[in-house]
C-alpha positions as a printed Julia matrix, in Angstrom:
148×3 Matrix{Float64}:
   5.63  35.8    -3.0
   5.01  33.81   -6.44
   6.7   30.4    -7.09
   6.57  29.03  -10.48
   5.05  25.63  -11.61
   5.11  23.79  -14.91
   2.06  23.37  -16.79
   0.96  20.37  -18.88
   2.11  22.14  -21.6
   6.04  22.66  -20.26
   5.27  26.64  -19.68
   5.97  27.8   -16.32
   3.22  29.45  -14.79
   3.53  31.79  -11.76
   1.4   30.73   -8.82
   0.87  32.21   -5.36
   2.66  30.57   -2.24
  -0.16  30.21   -0.78
  -1.79  28.38   -3.62
   1.41  26.42   -3.97
   0.95  25.3    -0.03
  -2.64  24.33   -0.61
  -1.73  22.1    -3.46
   1.15  20.52   -1.16
  -0.47  20.27    2.17
  -4.2   20.79    1.5
  -6.69  23.21    2.52
  -6.56  23.59    6.37
 -10.37  23.85    6.49
 -10.44  20.56    4.64
 -10.17  18.28    7.37
 -11.52  14.82    6.99
 -13.32  13.29    9.85
 -10.25  10.9    10.78
  -8.68  13.75   12.15
 -11.29  14.19   14.69
 -11.48  10.56   15.86
 -10.27  10.01   19.35
 -10.92  10.54   23.12
 -10.79  14.14   23.99
 -10.56  15.5    27.63
 -11.75  18.89   28.71
  -8.73  21.08   29.41
 -10.6   22.95   32.53
 -10.5   19.82   34.84
 -13.31  21.79   36.97
 -15.75  22.25   34.06
 -19.51  21.93   35.08
 -20.41  21.11   31.45
 -18.82  18.25   29.16
 -15.82  16.62   30.81
 -14.82  14.34   28.0
 -15.89  13.73   24.32
 -15.28  10.58   22.28
 -15.59  10.91   18.23
 -15.36   7.8    15.96
 -16.34   6.73   12.5
 -19.72   5.63   11.33
 -19.78   6.5     7.16
 -18.13   8.86    5.13
 -20.32  12.15    6.25
 -21.14  11.18    9.63
 -19.59  10.38   12.92
 -20.32   8.88   16.12
 -20.21  11.62   19.28
 -20.08  10.17   22.77
 -19.96  13.0    25.54
 -19.53  12.78   28.87
 -20.96  15.25   31.52
 -19.21  16.46   34.48
 -20.59  14.51   37.28
 -19.08  13.28   40.41
 -17.19  11.16   41.11
 -17.14   9.83   37.73
 -18.45  11.42   34.19
 -22.09  10.98   33.25
 -22.44   9.03   29.94
 -24.53  10.68   27.77
 -24.75   8.11   25.15
 -23.45   7.83   21.77
 -25.25  10.02   19.04
 -24.66  10.67   15.27
 -22.44  13.91   14.65
 -22.28  15.32   10.99
 -19.4   16.01    9.43
 -19.98  19.51    7.74
 -16.59  19.99    5.96
 -16.42  23.62    6.89
 -20.05  24.68    7.54
 -20.99  28.56    7.36
 -20.79  28.81   11.4
 -17.22  27.82   10.77
 -17.51  24.47   12.56
 -16.88  20.96   10.93
 -18.69  18.78   13.21
 -22.09  19.19   14.63
 -23.93  16.65   17.04
 -27.01  17.15   19.25
 -28.24  15.75   22.31
 -31.82  15.47   23.56
 -33.0   15.2    27.06
 -29.93  15.2    29.15
 -30.58  14.5    32.59
 -33.48  15.92   34.48
 -33.08  19.75   33.65
 -31.53  20.04   29.98
 -33.73  19.53   27.34
 -31.38  19.91   24.4
 -27.74  20.24   23.98
 -26.25  21.36   20.66
 -22.37  20.85   20.08
 -20.54  22.48   17.09
 -16.66  21.33   17.04
 -13.74  22.74   15.32
 -10.37  21.27   15.46
  -7.12  23.14   15.47
  -5.33  20.08   13.85
  -1.81  21.95   14.31
  -2.24  22.77   17.79
  -4.05  19.23   18.72
  -7.05  20.99   20.34
 -10.81  20.4    19.66
 -13.1   23.49   20.53
 -16.47  22.75   21.3
 -19.27  25.38   21.31
 -22.11  24.15   23.46
 -25.58  25.33   23.38
 -28.06  24.52   26.28
 -31.46  24.4    26.4
 -33.4   23.95   29.66
 -36.98  22.47   30.37
 -37.45  25.46   33.18
 -38.81  28.35   30.69
 -37.49  30.67   33.23
 -34.14  29.58   32.95
 -32.25  31.2    29.91
 -30.2   29.0    27.51
 -26.54  29.18   27.89
 -23.86  28.97   25.48
 -20.02  28.45   26.02
 -16.76  27.36   24.34
 -14.78  24.78   25.84
 -11.41  23.45   24.65
 -10.37  19.71   24.73
  -6.89  17.79   24.29
  -6.52  14.24   23.09
  -6.39  11.67   25.9
  -4.79   9.26   23.77
């Protein structure tokens, strides 16, 4: 419906309820990096891809992303790389990171992460490119929850 808001002149101006909520709560797509910070664990304990992701601060537009591959008996540390906070990029994801030369078979892994702050879930789109030119690229989405 329509809410009313006072203008500086004192006149009451009608605004939409949606606009009022954005003013009060902020835009849902406007997630600053701190919402992403933390230790994230894959919802699928039997994943063959990424078991865990740790995201931390670097600077205003950059985060540190440390992914752990699903190895046995413990996850493999892929090492920390810089990720970029895109603030709502055209592909719909907010944090993007890239890994090169992961293990002996994976040439590149592109990670695009989107946080559902209200559900407390991090969706990670993973795209894998392989050294073996006969092996097709793989893409998948996995969901993570906070470990902390």
